[in-house]
Tab-separated table of C-alpha atoms in Angstrom:
chain	number	residue	atom	x	y	z
A	276	MET	CA	1.157	-29.478	-3.865
A	277	GLN	CA	-0.938	-26.647	-2.453
A	278	TYR	CA	-0.601	-23.024	-3.537
A	279	PHE	CA	-1.023	-19.922	-1.394
A	280	ASP	CA	-1.396	-16.365	-2.703
A	281	VAL	CA	-0.614	-13.851	0.044
A	282	CYS	CA	-0.918	-10.157	-0.742
A	283	ASN	CA	-1.573	-6.745	0.706
A	284	GLY	CA	-5.226	-5.761	0.428
A	285	ASP	CA	-4.582	-2.457	-1.348
A	286	ALA	CA	-4.605	-1.730	-5.082
A	287	ASP	CA	-0.929	-2.571	-5.497
A	288	GLY	CA	-1.168	-5.960	-3.804
A	289	LEU	CA	-4.449	-7.006	-5.412
A	290	PHE	CA	-3.492	-5.834	-8.906
A	291	ALA	CA	-0.050	-7.427	-8.665
A	292	LEU	CA	-1.663	-10.773	-7.835
A	293	HIS	CA	-4.265	-10.342	-10.562
A	294	GLN	CA	-1.612	-9.785	-13.221
A	295	LEU	CA	0.208	-12.941	-12.146
A	296	ARG	CA	-2.943	-15.041	-12.162
A	297	LEU	CA	-4.042	-13.730	-15.536
A	298	ALA	CA	-0.687	-14.905	-16.870
A	299	THR	CA	-0.576	-18.131	-14.811
A	300	PRO	CA	-4.003	-19.243	-13.549
A	301	ARG	CA	-3.714	-21.193	-10.337
A	302	ASN	CA	-6.103	-22.674	-7.793
A	303	ALA	CA	-4.638	-21.052	-4.691
A	304	VAL	CA	-5.658	-20.191	-1.150
A	305	LEU	CA	-5.946	-16.396	-0.955
A	306	ILE	CA	-4.728	-14.656	2.201
A	307	THR	CA	-5.109	-10.891	2.364
A	308	GLY	CA	-6.375	-8.189	4.679
A	309	PRO	CA	-6.475	-4.433	5.365
A	310	LYS	CA	-3.617	-2.380	3.981
A	311	ARG	CA	-2.074	-2.038	7.443
A	312	ASP	CA	-2.091	-5.806	8.012
A	313	ASN	CA	1.341	-6.749	6.688
A	314	ALA	CA	2.102	-9.775	8.876
A	315	LEU	CA	0.197	-12.211	6.679
A	316	LEU	CA	2.746	-14.984	6.101
A	317	ALA	CA	2.175	-16.256	9.646
A	318	ARG	CA	-1.332	-17.302	8.545
A	319	VAL	CA	-0.022	-19.721	5.925
A	320	ILE	CA	-0.476	-23.333	7.018
A	321	ALA	CA	1.694	-25.070	4.433
A	322	SER	CA	3.334	-28.472	4.078
A	323	PRO	CA	6.654	-29.490	2.507
A	324	GLY	CA	6.516	-29.013	-1.247
A	325	ASP	CA	3.813	-26.330	-1.124
A	326	HIS	CA	4.292	-22.965	-2.883
A	327	VAL	CA	3.662	-19.456	-1.544
A	328	THR	CA	3.482	-16.273	-3.609
A	329	ALA	CA	3.925	-13.159	-1.419
A	330	LEU	CA	3.176	-9.714	-2.843
A	331	ASP	CA	3.480	-6.157	-1.540
A	332	LEU	CA	4.289	-7.210	2.029
A	333	SER	CA	7.243	-6.027	4.069
A	334	PHE	CA	9.811	-8.817	4.250
A	335	ASP	CA	11.145	-7.510	7.539
A	336	VAL	CA	7.694	-7.759	9.131
A	337	ASN	CA	7.281	-11.325	7.821
A	338	ARG	CA	10.861	-12.529	8.279
A	339	ALA	CA	10.193	-15.053	11.075
A	340	ALA	CA	7.244	-16.574	9.214
A	341	VAL	CA	9.245	-16.787	5.979
A	342	LEU	CA	12.147	-18.549	7.684
A	343	ALA	CA	9.752	-20.998	9.325
A	344	LEU	CA	8.106	-21.817	5.987
A	345	LEU	CA	11.467	-22.275	4.276
A	346	ALA	CA	12.604	-24.602	7.051
A	347	ARG	CA	9.440	-26.610	6.474
A	348	GLY	CA	10.342	-27.080	2.799
A	349	VAL	CA	7.952	-24.511	1.330
A	350	THR	CA	8.937	-22.604	-1.825
A	351	ILE	CA	8.343	-18.841	-1.650
A	352	ASP	CA	8.186	-16.355	-4.524
A	353	TYR	CA	8.482	-12.930	-2.846
A	354	ILE	CA	7.823	-9.758	-4.877
A	355	ASP	CA	7.845	-6.450	-3.038
A	356	HIS	CA	9.063	-2.839	-2.910
A	357	HIS	CA	9.502	-2.306	0.836
A	358	VAL	CA	12.885	-2.183	2.521
A	359	ALA	CA	14.266	-5.654	3.326
A	360	THR	CA	17.302	-5.755	5.599
A	361	GLY	CA	19.601	-8.771	5.427
A	362	LEU	CA	17.625	-10.794	2.887
A	363	PRO	CA	18.488	-14.469	3.514
A	364	ARG	CA	19.851	-16.737	0.811
A	365	HIS	CA	17.911	-19.975	0.510
A	366	PRO	CA	17.309	-22.301	-2.456
A	367	LEU	CA	13.542	-22.205	-1.870
A	368	LEU	CA	13.332	-18.383	-1.654
A	369	HIS	CA	12.993	-16.464	-4.904
A	370	ALA	CA	12.983	-12.762	-4.000
A	371	ASP	CA	12.350	-9.865	-6.381
A	372	ILE	CA	12.611	-6.803	-4.151
A	373	ASP	CA	13.180	-3.328	-5.559
A	374	THR	CA	13.027	-0.437	-3.081
A	375	ALA	CA	13.352	2.414	-5.591
A	376	PRO	CA	10.939	5.194	-4.554
A	377	ASP	CA	9.219	5.275	-7.962
A	378	VAL	CA	8.394	1.542	-8.078
A	379	CYS	CA	5.481	-0.458	-6.690
A	380	THR	CA	4.921	-4.212	-6.594
A	381	SER	CA	2.524	-4.207	-9.544
A	382	MET	CA	5.231	-2.513	-11.601
A	383	LEU	CA	7.665	-5.299	-10.654
A	384	VAL	CA	5.109	-7.870	-11.806
A	385	ASP	CA	4.564	-5.845	-14.985
A	386	ARG	CA	8.323	-5.961	-15.538
A	387	ARG	CA	8.340	-9.733	-15.028
A	388	LEU	CA	5.454	-10.212	-17.484
A	389	GLY	CA	6.865	-7.867	-20.122
A	390	GLY	CA	3.943	-5.450	-19.913
A	391	ARG	CA	1.347	-8.071	-20.765
A	392	TYR	CA	-1.296	-6.580	-18.443
A	393	ARG	CA	0.204	-3.137	-18.031
A	394	ALA	CA	-3.049	-1.235	-17.528
A	395	TRP	CA	-3.429	-2.937	-14.127
A	396	ALA	CA	0.060	-1.745	-13.164
A	397	VAL	CA	-0.863	1.797	-14.218
A	398	ALA	CA	-3.902	1.732	-11.921
A	399	ALA	CA	-1.836	0.278	-9.080
A	400	ALA	CA	0.843	2.962	-9.403
A	401	PHE	CA	-1.806	5.674	-9.201
A	402	GLY	CA	-3.259	3.953	-6.129
A	403	ASP	CA	0.187	3.853	-4.516
A	404	ASN	CA	0.600	7.620	-5.002
A	405	LEU	CA	3.143	7.280	-7.834
A	406	PRO	CA	1.450	9.463	-10.472
A	407	ASP	CA	4.609	10.181	-12.475
A	408	ALA	CA	5.486	6.493	-12.722
A	409	ALA	CA	1.882	5.666	-13.611
A	410	HIS	CA	1.871	8.278	-16.358
A	411	ARG	CA	5.112	6.930	-17.825
A	412	LEU	CA	3.684	3.409	-17.898
A	413	ALA	CA	0.488	4.657	-19.508
A	414	ARG	CA	2.473	6.347	-22.284
A	415	LEU	CA	4.479	3.163	-22.861
A	416	ALA	CA	1.233	1.217	-23.187
A	417	GLY	CA	-0.323	3.771	-25.554
A	418	ILE	CA	-3.151	4.513	-23.116
A	419	ASP	CA	-4.957	7.751	-23.958
A	420	SER	CA	-5.637	10.480	-21.411
A	421	GLY	CA	-9.274	9.551	-20.898
A	422	ASP	CA	-8.528	5.919	-20.132
A	423	GLU	CA	-5.587	6.994	-17.972
A	424	ALA	CA	-7.969	9.114	-15.891
A	425	SER	CA	-10.269	6.105	-15.472
A	426	LEU	CA	-7.336	3.942	-14.376
A	427	ARG	CA	-6.308	6.600	-11.878
A	428	GLU	CA	-9.809	6.638	-10.386
A	429	LEU	CA	-9.803	2.830	-10.266
A	430	GLY	CA	-6.438	2.666	-8.502
A	431	GLU	CA	-7.271	5.341	-5.962
A	432	ASN	CA	-10.696	3.850	-5.187
A	433	VAL	CA	-9.474	0.261	-4.805
A	434	ASN	CA	-6.549	1.488	-2.727
A	435	TYR	CA	-8.972	3.364	-0.507
A	436	ALA	CA	-11.006	0.215	0.064
A	437	GLY	CA	-8.005	-1.305	1.859
A	438	TYR	CA	-7.535	1.531	4.358
A	439	GLY	CA	-8.561	1.055	7.965
A	440	ASP	CA	-7.165	-0.354	11.184
A	441	SER	CA	-9.501	-3.368	11.154
A	442	THR	CA	-12.035	-5.013	8.868
A	443	ASP	CA	-14.760	-3.032	10.689
A	444	ASP	CA	-13.320	0.162	9.183
A	445	LEU	CA	-13.255	-1.171	5.624
A	446	LEU	CA	-15.867	-0.456	2.967
A	447	ILE	CA	-15.391	-3.975	1.551
A	448	ASP	CA	-13.207	-6.912	2.535
A	449	PRO	CA	-10.162	-7.104	0.204
A	450	ALA	CA	-10.783	-10.794	-0.557
A	451	ALA	CA	-14.332	-9.971	-1.670
A	452	LEU	CA	-13.033	-7.120	-3.812
A	453	TYR	CA	-10.508	-9.443	-5.450
A	454	ALA	CA	-13.310	-11.880	-6.267
A	455	LEU	CA	-15.141	-9.047	-8.051
A	456	LEU	CA	-12.180	-8.055	-10.241
A	457	GLU	CA	-10.872	-11.570	-10.888
A	458	PRO	CA	-13.002	-12.246	-14.025
A	459	TYR	CA	-11.686	-9.159	-15.863
A	460	ALA	CA	-8.525	-9.101	-17.978
A	461	ASP	CA	-9.041	-5.417	-18.841
A	462	PRO	CA	-9.372	-3.038	-15.886
A	463	LEU	CA	-11.534	-0.680	-17.937
A	464	ASP	CA	-14.068	-3.479	-18.378
A	465	PHE	CA	-14.054	-3.904	-14.602
A	466	VAL	CA	-14.666	-0.170	-14.164
A	467	GLY	CA	-17.681	-0.347	-16.470
A	468	ALA	CA	-19.170	-3.435	-14.825
A	469	CYS	CA	-18.688	-2.763	-11.089
A	470	PRO	CA	-20.993	-0.119	-9.543
A	471	LEU	CA	-19.227	-0.562	-6.197
A	472	LEU	CA	-16.282	1.445	-7.549
A	473	ALA	CA	-18.445	4.557	-7.834
A	474	THR	CA	-19.529	4.091	-4.223
A	475	LEU	CA	-15.921	3.761	-3.119
A	476	GLY	CA	-15.088	6.966	-4.980
A	477	ARG	CA	-17.970	8.862	-3.421
A	478	VAL	CA	-17.070	7.792	0.119
A	479	ARG	CA	-13.388	8.518	-0.500
A	480	ARG	CA	-14.181	12.072	-1.560
A	481	GLU	CA	-16.574	12.602	1.373
A	482	ASP	CA	-13.962	11.356	3.846
A	483	LEU	CA	-11.309	13.576	2.266
A	484	GLU	CA	-13.597	16.592	2.626
A	485	LEU	CA	-13.894	15.866	6.345
A	486	ALA	CA	-10.124	15.511	6.642
A	487	CYS	CA	-9.519	18.770	4.800
A	488	GLU	CA	-11.566	20.591	7.453
A	489	GLN	CA	-8.931	19.665	10.060
A	490	ARG	CA	-6.134	22.022	11.032
A	491	PRO	CA	-2.538	20.814	11.379
A	492	ALA	CA	-1.405	20.089	14.917
A	493	ALA	CA	2.211	21.023	14.196
A	494	THR	CA	3.945	22.693	11.271
A	495	SER	CA	7.448	23.724	10.315
A	496	ALA	CA	9.199	24.861	7.174
A	497	SER	CA	9.550	21.265	5.935
A	498	THR	CA	6.918	19.256	7.821
A	499	GLU	CA	3.234	19.134	8.690
A	500	VAL	CA	1.535	16.886	11.253
A	501	TYR	CA	-2.214	16.230	11.503
A	502	MET	CA	-4.152	14.543	14.332
A	503	LEU	CA	-7.502	13.173	13.131
A	504	PRO	CA	-10.365	12.172	15.465
A	505	ASP	CA	-11.212	8.656	16.647
A	506	GLU	CA	-13.696	7.943	13.861
A	507	ARG	CA	-14.035	5.234	11.204
A	508	TRP	CA	-13.803	7.808	8.406
A	509	ALA	CA	-10.556	9.150	9.891
A	510	ARG	CA	-8.958	5.692	10.063
A	511	ARG	CA	-9.988	5.069	6.465
A	512	VAL	CA	-8.788	8.416	5.167
A	513	ARG	CA	-5.462	8.621	7.006
A	514	GLY	CA	-3.304	7.299	4.153
A	515	ALA	CA	-5.287	8.898	1.327
A	516	PHE	CA	-5.184	12.243	3.139
A	517	ALA	CA	-1.420	11.917	3.574
A	518	ASN	CA	-1.129	11.211	-0.164
A	519	ARG	CA	-3.222	14.278	-0.984
A	520	LEU	CA	-1.171	16.498	1.301
A	521	SER	CA	2.054	15.279	-0.305
A	522	ARG	CA	0.757	16.074	-3.790
A	523	GLU	CA	-0.411	19.551	-2.747
A	524	ALA	CA	2.867	20.409	-0.972
A	525	PRO	CA	5.544	18.224	-2.604
A	526	GLU	CA	8.413	19.976	-0.812
A	527	ARG	CA	7.088	19.013	2.631
A	528	ALA	CA	6.995	15.773	4.614
A	529	HIS	CA	3.606	14.906	6.123
A	530	ALA	CA	2.356	12.820	9.030
A	531	VAL	CA	-1.296	11.959	9.664
A	532	LEU	CA	-2.174	10.362	13.015
A	533	THR	CA	-5.311	8.699	14.349
A	534	PRO	CA	-5.819	7.449	17.936
A	535	THR	CA	-6.105	3.748	18.724
A	536	ALA	CA	-7.083	1.809	21.811
A	537	GLY	CA	-4.632	1.529	24.662
A	538	GLY	CA	-3.148	5.013	24.419
A	539	PHE	CA	-1.467	4.836	21.013
A	540	TRP	CA	-1.448	6.619	17.673
A	541	THR	CA	-1.337	5.038	14.239
A	542	ALA	CA	0.630	7.218	11.838
A	543	SER	CA	0.907	7.449	8.056
A	544	ILE	CA	4.127	9.144	6.988
A	545	ARG	CA	4.929	10.609	3.583
A	546	ALA	CA	8.355	11.861	2.577
A	547	PRO	CA	8.325	14.929	0.320
A	548	LEU	CA	7.336	13.945	-3.224
A	549	ALA	CA	10.144	16.183	-4.429
A	550	ALA	CA	12.649	14.029	-2.479
A	551	PRO	CA	10.884	10.736	-1.649
A	552	PHE	CA	13.395	9.258	0.779
A	553	GLY	CA	13.709	8.434	4.454
A	554	ALA	CA	10.120	7.637	5.488
A	555	ASP	CA	11.006	4.014	6.256
A	556	ARG	CA	14.116	5.022	8.179
A	557	PHE	CA	12.195	7.567	10.241
A	558	CYS	CA	9.376	5.144	11.068
A	559	ARG	CA	11.814	2.498	12.262
A	560	LEU	CA	12.807	4.924	15.046
A	561	PHE	CA	9.307	4.370	16.460
A	562	GLY	CA	8.844	0.681	15.641
A	563	GLY	CA	7.289	1.250	12.230
A	564	ALA	CA	8.122	0.111	8.719
A	565	GLY	CA	7.461	0.882	5.079
A	566	ARG	CA	9.268	2.190	2.051
A	567	ALA	CA	11.385	5.214	1.277
A	568	GLY	CA	8.564	7.465	0.152
A	569	ALA	CA	5.729	6.233	2.353
A	570	ALA	CA	5.736	4.361	5.641
A	571	GLY	CA	3.784	3.981	8.852
A	572	ILE	CA	3.846	3.455	12.598
A	573	GLY	CA	1.308	1.120	14.141
A	574	HIS	CA	1.748	1.809	17.865
A	575	LEU	CA	3.120	5.239	18.658
A	576	PRO	CA	2.549	6.008	22.370
A	577	ARG	CA	0.450	9.127	22.732
A	578	ALA	CA	2.877	10.366	25.379
A	579	ALA	CA	5.600	10.300	22.715
A	580	PHE	CA	3.827	12.814	20.465
A	581	ASP	CA	6.160	15.733	21.227
A	582	ALA	CA	9.244	13.565	20.740
A	583	PHE	CA	7.738	12.285	17.480
A	584	VAL	CA	7.160	15.821	16.166
A	585	ALA	CA	10.668	16.913	17.143
A	586	ALA	CA	12.250	13.886	15.450
A	587	PHE	CA	10.086	14.372	12.350
A	588	ARG	CA	11.197	17.981	12.015
A	589	GLN	CA	14.816	17.058	12.539
A	590	ALA	CA	14.662	14.265	9.945
A	591	TYR	CA	13.295	16.460	7.188
A	592	GLU	CA	14.651	19.888	7.998
A	593	MET	CA	18.144	18.432	7.976
A	594	SER	CA	17.525	16.995	4.504
A	595	ALA	CA	15.783	20.096	3.133
């Protein structure tokens, strides 16, 4: 039997996998990539009797690959918090999918493991822009405020490392980052031993400063839309900037767009933190996907910008 670990390359995906492998060490083939690269199950070359663990990846995006693997006789353990429509029933599919807006995949793994490595879930929740959920977990684990602040920095920095439209945009490949954290059972030990994290934090703050110099392209009572330039820093910062905007104006929905080749935009969408619903539903109107509080669109035609802004306003002004 061969094992495959397939996860999103952000803090939530990497820390979810790390918790599982701390609890159950396994010699597995790791498949991961930039945060935007969700269609990872298609890369699994498995045989009958093999086992796949899938973490923090949209089931809807990977549906065809999952069905093909199941038909081949591959067992799949699927843990995720993105919307999954029409989840199939199959004896080889074990799905733990919770789409509540205050849950991330690392929290689902923490739930499965009974809090055994909870500090990693705290860091992941901070990285996934769920500060209230992260704080609740930290209190449950008896983590003091100083260590909680360190876990927040860890989660946000590792999450930032996964942002970008291609590996050329990334500060470090997610597989290489996982190899760095893999020896550490305690995330605070990892923080103390890995100087790269400080570099990630510095670049994240520099990129955010550049983003904060931009003016919104469209605003309304309940929404704000930003168009960032065609630069590596902008592609990296798009999601983190959207998270920052949502924390600073929790009553508003936010969209941050960057241009891509071929006349398209890539968009990061954040529902209002005060009412974190509907981002996934809105993005599906334009071929995107995600979860209720945060979602994205990979190929929004630039000519559709005005229609996008109008639909965005309608979606969130109607719910305001």
